[in-house]
Coordinates of C-alpha atoms in Angstrom, one line a residue:
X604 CA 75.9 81.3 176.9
X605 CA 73.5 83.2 174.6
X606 CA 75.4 83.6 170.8
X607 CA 75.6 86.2 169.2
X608 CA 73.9 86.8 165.9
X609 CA 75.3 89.4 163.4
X610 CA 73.2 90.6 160.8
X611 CA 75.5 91.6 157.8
X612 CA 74.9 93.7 154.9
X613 CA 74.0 93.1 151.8
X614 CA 76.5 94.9 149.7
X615 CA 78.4 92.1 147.9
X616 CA 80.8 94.3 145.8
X617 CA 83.8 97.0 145.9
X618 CA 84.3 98.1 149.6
X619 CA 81.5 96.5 150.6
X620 CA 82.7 93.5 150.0
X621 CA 86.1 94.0 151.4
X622 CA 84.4 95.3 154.6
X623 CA 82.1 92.0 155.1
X624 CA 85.6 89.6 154.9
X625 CA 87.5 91.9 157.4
X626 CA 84.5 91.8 159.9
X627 CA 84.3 87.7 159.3
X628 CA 88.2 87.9 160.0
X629 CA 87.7 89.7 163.0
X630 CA 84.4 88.3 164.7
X631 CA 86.1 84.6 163.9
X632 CA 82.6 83.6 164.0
X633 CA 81.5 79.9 164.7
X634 CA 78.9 79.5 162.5
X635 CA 78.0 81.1 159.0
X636 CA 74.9 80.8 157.3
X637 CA 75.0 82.2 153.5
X638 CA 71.5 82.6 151.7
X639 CA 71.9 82.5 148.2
X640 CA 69.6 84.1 145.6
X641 CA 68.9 82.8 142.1
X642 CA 70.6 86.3 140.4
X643 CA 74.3 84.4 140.4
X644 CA 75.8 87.9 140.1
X645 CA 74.6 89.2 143.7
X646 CA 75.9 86.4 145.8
X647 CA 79.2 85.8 147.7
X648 CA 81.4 83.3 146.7
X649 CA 80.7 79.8 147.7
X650 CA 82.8 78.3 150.9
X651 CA 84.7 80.3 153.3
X652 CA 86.2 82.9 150.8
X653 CA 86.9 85.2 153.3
X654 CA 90.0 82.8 155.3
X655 CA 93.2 83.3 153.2
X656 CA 95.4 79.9 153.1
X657 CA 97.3 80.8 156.2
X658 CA 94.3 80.8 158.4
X659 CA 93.2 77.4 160.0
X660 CA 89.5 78.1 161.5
X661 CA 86.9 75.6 161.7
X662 CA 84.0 76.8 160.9
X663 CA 80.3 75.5 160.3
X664 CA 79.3 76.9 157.3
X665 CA 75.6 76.4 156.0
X666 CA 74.3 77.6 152.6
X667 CA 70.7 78.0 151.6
X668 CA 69.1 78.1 148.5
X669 CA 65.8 80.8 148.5
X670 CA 62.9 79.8 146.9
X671 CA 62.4 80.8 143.1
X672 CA 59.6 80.6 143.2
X673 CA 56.3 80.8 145.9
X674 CA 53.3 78.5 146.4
X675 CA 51.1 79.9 143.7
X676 CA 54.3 79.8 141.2
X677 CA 55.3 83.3 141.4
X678 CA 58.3 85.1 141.1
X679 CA 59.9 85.4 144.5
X680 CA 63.0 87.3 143.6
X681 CA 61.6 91.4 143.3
X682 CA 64.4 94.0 141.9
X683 CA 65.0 96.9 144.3
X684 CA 67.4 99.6 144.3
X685 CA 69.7 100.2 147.1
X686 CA 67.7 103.4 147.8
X687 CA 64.5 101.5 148.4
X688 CA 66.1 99.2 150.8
X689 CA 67.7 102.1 153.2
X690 CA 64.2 103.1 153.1
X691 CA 62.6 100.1 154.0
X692 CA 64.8 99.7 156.8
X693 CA 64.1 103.1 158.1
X694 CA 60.3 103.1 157.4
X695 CA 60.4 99.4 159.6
X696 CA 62.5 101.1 162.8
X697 CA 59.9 103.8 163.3
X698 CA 56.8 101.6 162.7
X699 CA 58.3 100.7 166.6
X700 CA 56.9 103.5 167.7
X701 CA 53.1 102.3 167.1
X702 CA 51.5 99.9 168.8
X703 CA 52.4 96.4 167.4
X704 CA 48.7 95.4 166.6
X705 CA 47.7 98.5 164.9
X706 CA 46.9 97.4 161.7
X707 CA 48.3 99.5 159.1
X708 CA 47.7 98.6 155.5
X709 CA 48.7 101.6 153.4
X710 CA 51.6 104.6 153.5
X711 CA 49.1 106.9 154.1
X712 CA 47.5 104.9 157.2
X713 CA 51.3 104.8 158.2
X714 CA 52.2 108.4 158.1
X715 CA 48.5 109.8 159.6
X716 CA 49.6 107.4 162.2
X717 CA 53.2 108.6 162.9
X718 CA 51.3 112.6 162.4
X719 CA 49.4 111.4 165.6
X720 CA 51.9 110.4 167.9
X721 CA 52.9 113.2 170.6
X722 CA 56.2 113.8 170.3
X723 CA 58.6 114.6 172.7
X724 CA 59.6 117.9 173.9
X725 CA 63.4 118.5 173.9
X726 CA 64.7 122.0 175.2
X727 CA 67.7 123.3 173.0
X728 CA 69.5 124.5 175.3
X729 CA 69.5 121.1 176.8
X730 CA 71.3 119.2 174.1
X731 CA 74.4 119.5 171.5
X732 CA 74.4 119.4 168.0
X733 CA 77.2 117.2 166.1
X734 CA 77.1 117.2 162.1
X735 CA 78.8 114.2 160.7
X736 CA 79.8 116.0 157.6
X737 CA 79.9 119.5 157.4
X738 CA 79.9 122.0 160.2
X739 CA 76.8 124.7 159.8
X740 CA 77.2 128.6 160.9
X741 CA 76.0 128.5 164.7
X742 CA 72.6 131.0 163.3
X743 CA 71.6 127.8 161.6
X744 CA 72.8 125.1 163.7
X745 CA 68.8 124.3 164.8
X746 CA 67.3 125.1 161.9
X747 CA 68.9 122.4 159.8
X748 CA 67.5 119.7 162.4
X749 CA 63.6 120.9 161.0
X750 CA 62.6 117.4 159.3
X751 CA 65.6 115.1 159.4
X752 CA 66.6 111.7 161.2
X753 CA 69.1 112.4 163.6
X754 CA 71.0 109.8 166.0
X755 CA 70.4 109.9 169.4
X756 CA 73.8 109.9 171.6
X757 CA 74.5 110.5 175.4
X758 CA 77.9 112.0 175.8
X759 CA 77.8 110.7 179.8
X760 CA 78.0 107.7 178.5
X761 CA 81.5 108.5 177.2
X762 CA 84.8 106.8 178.6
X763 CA 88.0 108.5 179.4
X764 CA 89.9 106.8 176.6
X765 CA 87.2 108.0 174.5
X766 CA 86.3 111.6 174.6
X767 CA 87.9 112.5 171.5
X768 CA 85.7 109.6 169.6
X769 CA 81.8 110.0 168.5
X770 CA 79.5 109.0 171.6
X771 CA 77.5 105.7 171.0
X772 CA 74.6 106.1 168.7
X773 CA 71.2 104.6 171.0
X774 CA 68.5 105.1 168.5
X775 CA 67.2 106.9 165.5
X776 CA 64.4 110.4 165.9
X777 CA 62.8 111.5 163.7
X778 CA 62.7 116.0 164.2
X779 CA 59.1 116.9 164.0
X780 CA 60.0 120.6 164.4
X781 CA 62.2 123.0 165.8
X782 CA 61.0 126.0 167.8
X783 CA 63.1 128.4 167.9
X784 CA 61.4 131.4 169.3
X785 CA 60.3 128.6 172.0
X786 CA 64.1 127.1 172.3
X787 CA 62.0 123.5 172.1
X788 CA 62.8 120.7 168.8
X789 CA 59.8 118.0 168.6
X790 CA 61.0 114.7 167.9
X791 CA 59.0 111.0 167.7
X792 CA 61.6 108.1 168.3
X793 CA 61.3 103.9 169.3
X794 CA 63.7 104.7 171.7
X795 CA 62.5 103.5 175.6
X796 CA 61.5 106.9 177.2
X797 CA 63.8 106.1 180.3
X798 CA 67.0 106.2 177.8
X799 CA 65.4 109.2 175.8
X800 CA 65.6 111.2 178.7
X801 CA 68.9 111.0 179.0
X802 CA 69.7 112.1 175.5
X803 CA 72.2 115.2 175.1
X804 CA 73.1 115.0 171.4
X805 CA 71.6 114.5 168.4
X806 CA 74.1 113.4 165.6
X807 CA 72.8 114.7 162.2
X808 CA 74.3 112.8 159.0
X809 CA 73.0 113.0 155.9
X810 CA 69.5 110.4 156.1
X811 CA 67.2 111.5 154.1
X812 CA 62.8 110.8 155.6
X813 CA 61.9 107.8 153.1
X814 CA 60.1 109.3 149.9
X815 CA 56.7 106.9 151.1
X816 CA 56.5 109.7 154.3
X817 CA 56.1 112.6 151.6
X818 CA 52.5 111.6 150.3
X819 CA 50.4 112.8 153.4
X820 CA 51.0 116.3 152.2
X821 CA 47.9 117.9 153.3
X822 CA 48.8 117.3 157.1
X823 CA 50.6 120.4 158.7
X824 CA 53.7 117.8 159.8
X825 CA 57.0 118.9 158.4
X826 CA 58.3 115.2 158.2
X827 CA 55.2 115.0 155.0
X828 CA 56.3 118.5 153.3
X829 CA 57.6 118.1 150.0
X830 CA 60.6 120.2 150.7
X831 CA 62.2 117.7 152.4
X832 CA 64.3 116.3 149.4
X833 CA 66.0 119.4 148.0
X834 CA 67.9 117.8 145.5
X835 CA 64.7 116.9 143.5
X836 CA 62.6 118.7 141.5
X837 CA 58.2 118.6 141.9
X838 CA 58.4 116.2 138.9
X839 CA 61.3 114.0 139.5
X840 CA 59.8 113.8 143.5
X841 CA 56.3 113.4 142.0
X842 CA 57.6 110.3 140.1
X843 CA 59.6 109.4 142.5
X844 CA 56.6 108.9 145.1
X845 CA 54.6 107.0 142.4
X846 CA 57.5 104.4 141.8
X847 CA 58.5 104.3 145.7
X848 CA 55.0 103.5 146.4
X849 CA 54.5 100.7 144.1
X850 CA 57.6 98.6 144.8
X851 CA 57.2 99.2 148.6
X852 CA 53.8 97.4 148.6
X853 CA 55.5 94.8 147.2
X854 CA 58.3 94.4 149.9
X855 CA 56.1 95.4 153.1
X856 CA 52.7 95.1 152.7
X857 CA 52.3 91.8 150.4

């Protein structure tokens, strides 16, 4: 029997915290392996803090110590934001959707690379539209998909017991554009073409494109305009970029 490895987040404090105990309560998991950092403040508590003293579980519990410190007697530990992370993550999913031994040593080798990729040609009237958070006027149900990650759901896929709940979520795209005088929406996605194709609905939240996919302006590709993050300003985005670039060549490329 193959196990089953769950990833868990990092978020240590407040509901996050609460959330991570309530999953380990759940899952009943065999084996735990806590890595611990040398910034006390961000780490879980030592032992199995999430078992209260009524619950009688064995479990195998291994804690590991990262490295201070690297071969050539570095700092190891780099501070990031939150912000920097969720970007990380999503700049790492659609790197999927080049070739694996494409070698890709700056952003803007990364975005001319995602530019070139022929994205796939989704009718409108083929598919739904389901916001997470707010429900648009139908005139500008499309046009709010121009530049945004959206999940990918098939509504077939949907049980009887659970029509009233949100379909499964079977990958991440990333809208190119939307053509609405063509009824077409361009989209780029990791997702295997044989489950793309049976996408109906796109699930739009509120992901912002990482800030790293806003420096090839001069390309013609909405996902590189700078009008992509509304809520900042050309200098707070300008700085933004500068700052986003530097600690990300520190995470990804180094």
């Amino acid at each position: 029997m193959l196990p089953l490895v769950i990833n868990t987040s990092g978020w240590v404090k407040g509901i996050g915290y609460d959330m991570l105990v309530k999953m380990l309560r759940y899952m009943s998991p065999s084996h735990v392996v806590q890595i611990r950092i040398s910034a006390e403040s961000k780490n879980l508590p030592t032992g199995t803090f999430w078992l209260n003293g009524n619950q009688k579980h064995s479990v195998n519990l291994f804690e590991i110590c990262a490295a201070p410190k690297e071969s050539l007697n570095r700092q190891v530990l780099i501070k990031k934001d939150a912000h920097m992370i969720r970007d990380l993550r999503l700049i790492a999913y659609f790197r999927q959707c080049l070739p694996r031994d494409l070698d890709i040593s700056t952003y803007q080798e990364l975005v001319h690379s995602l530019a070139l990729i022929p994205p796939c040609e989704v009718p409108l009237p083929r598919i739904k539209v389901q916001h997470l958070h707010c429900q648009p006027s139908s005139s500008g149900l499309y046009h709010g998909l121009d530049a945004t990650v959206v999940g990918l759901a098939i509504s077939s896929w949907m049980t009887a017991s659970s029509e009233h709940c949100t379909p499964w979520c079977v990958g991440l795209g990333l809208v190119r554009a939307v053509d609405i005088s063509k009824d077409k929406l361009y989209l780029i996605s990791p997702v295997p073409h044989s489950t793309l194709e049976k996408v109906d609905l796109l699930l739009q939240g509120s992901i912002e494109i990482p800030v790293c996919l806003l420096q090839g302006c001069g390309s013609s590709s909405p996902f590189m305009s700078r009008n992509v993050l509304r809520n900042l300003g050309q200098p707070e985005l300008d700085e933004h970029i500068a700052r986003a670039e530097k600690q990300f060549s520190k995470l990804w490329f180094h």
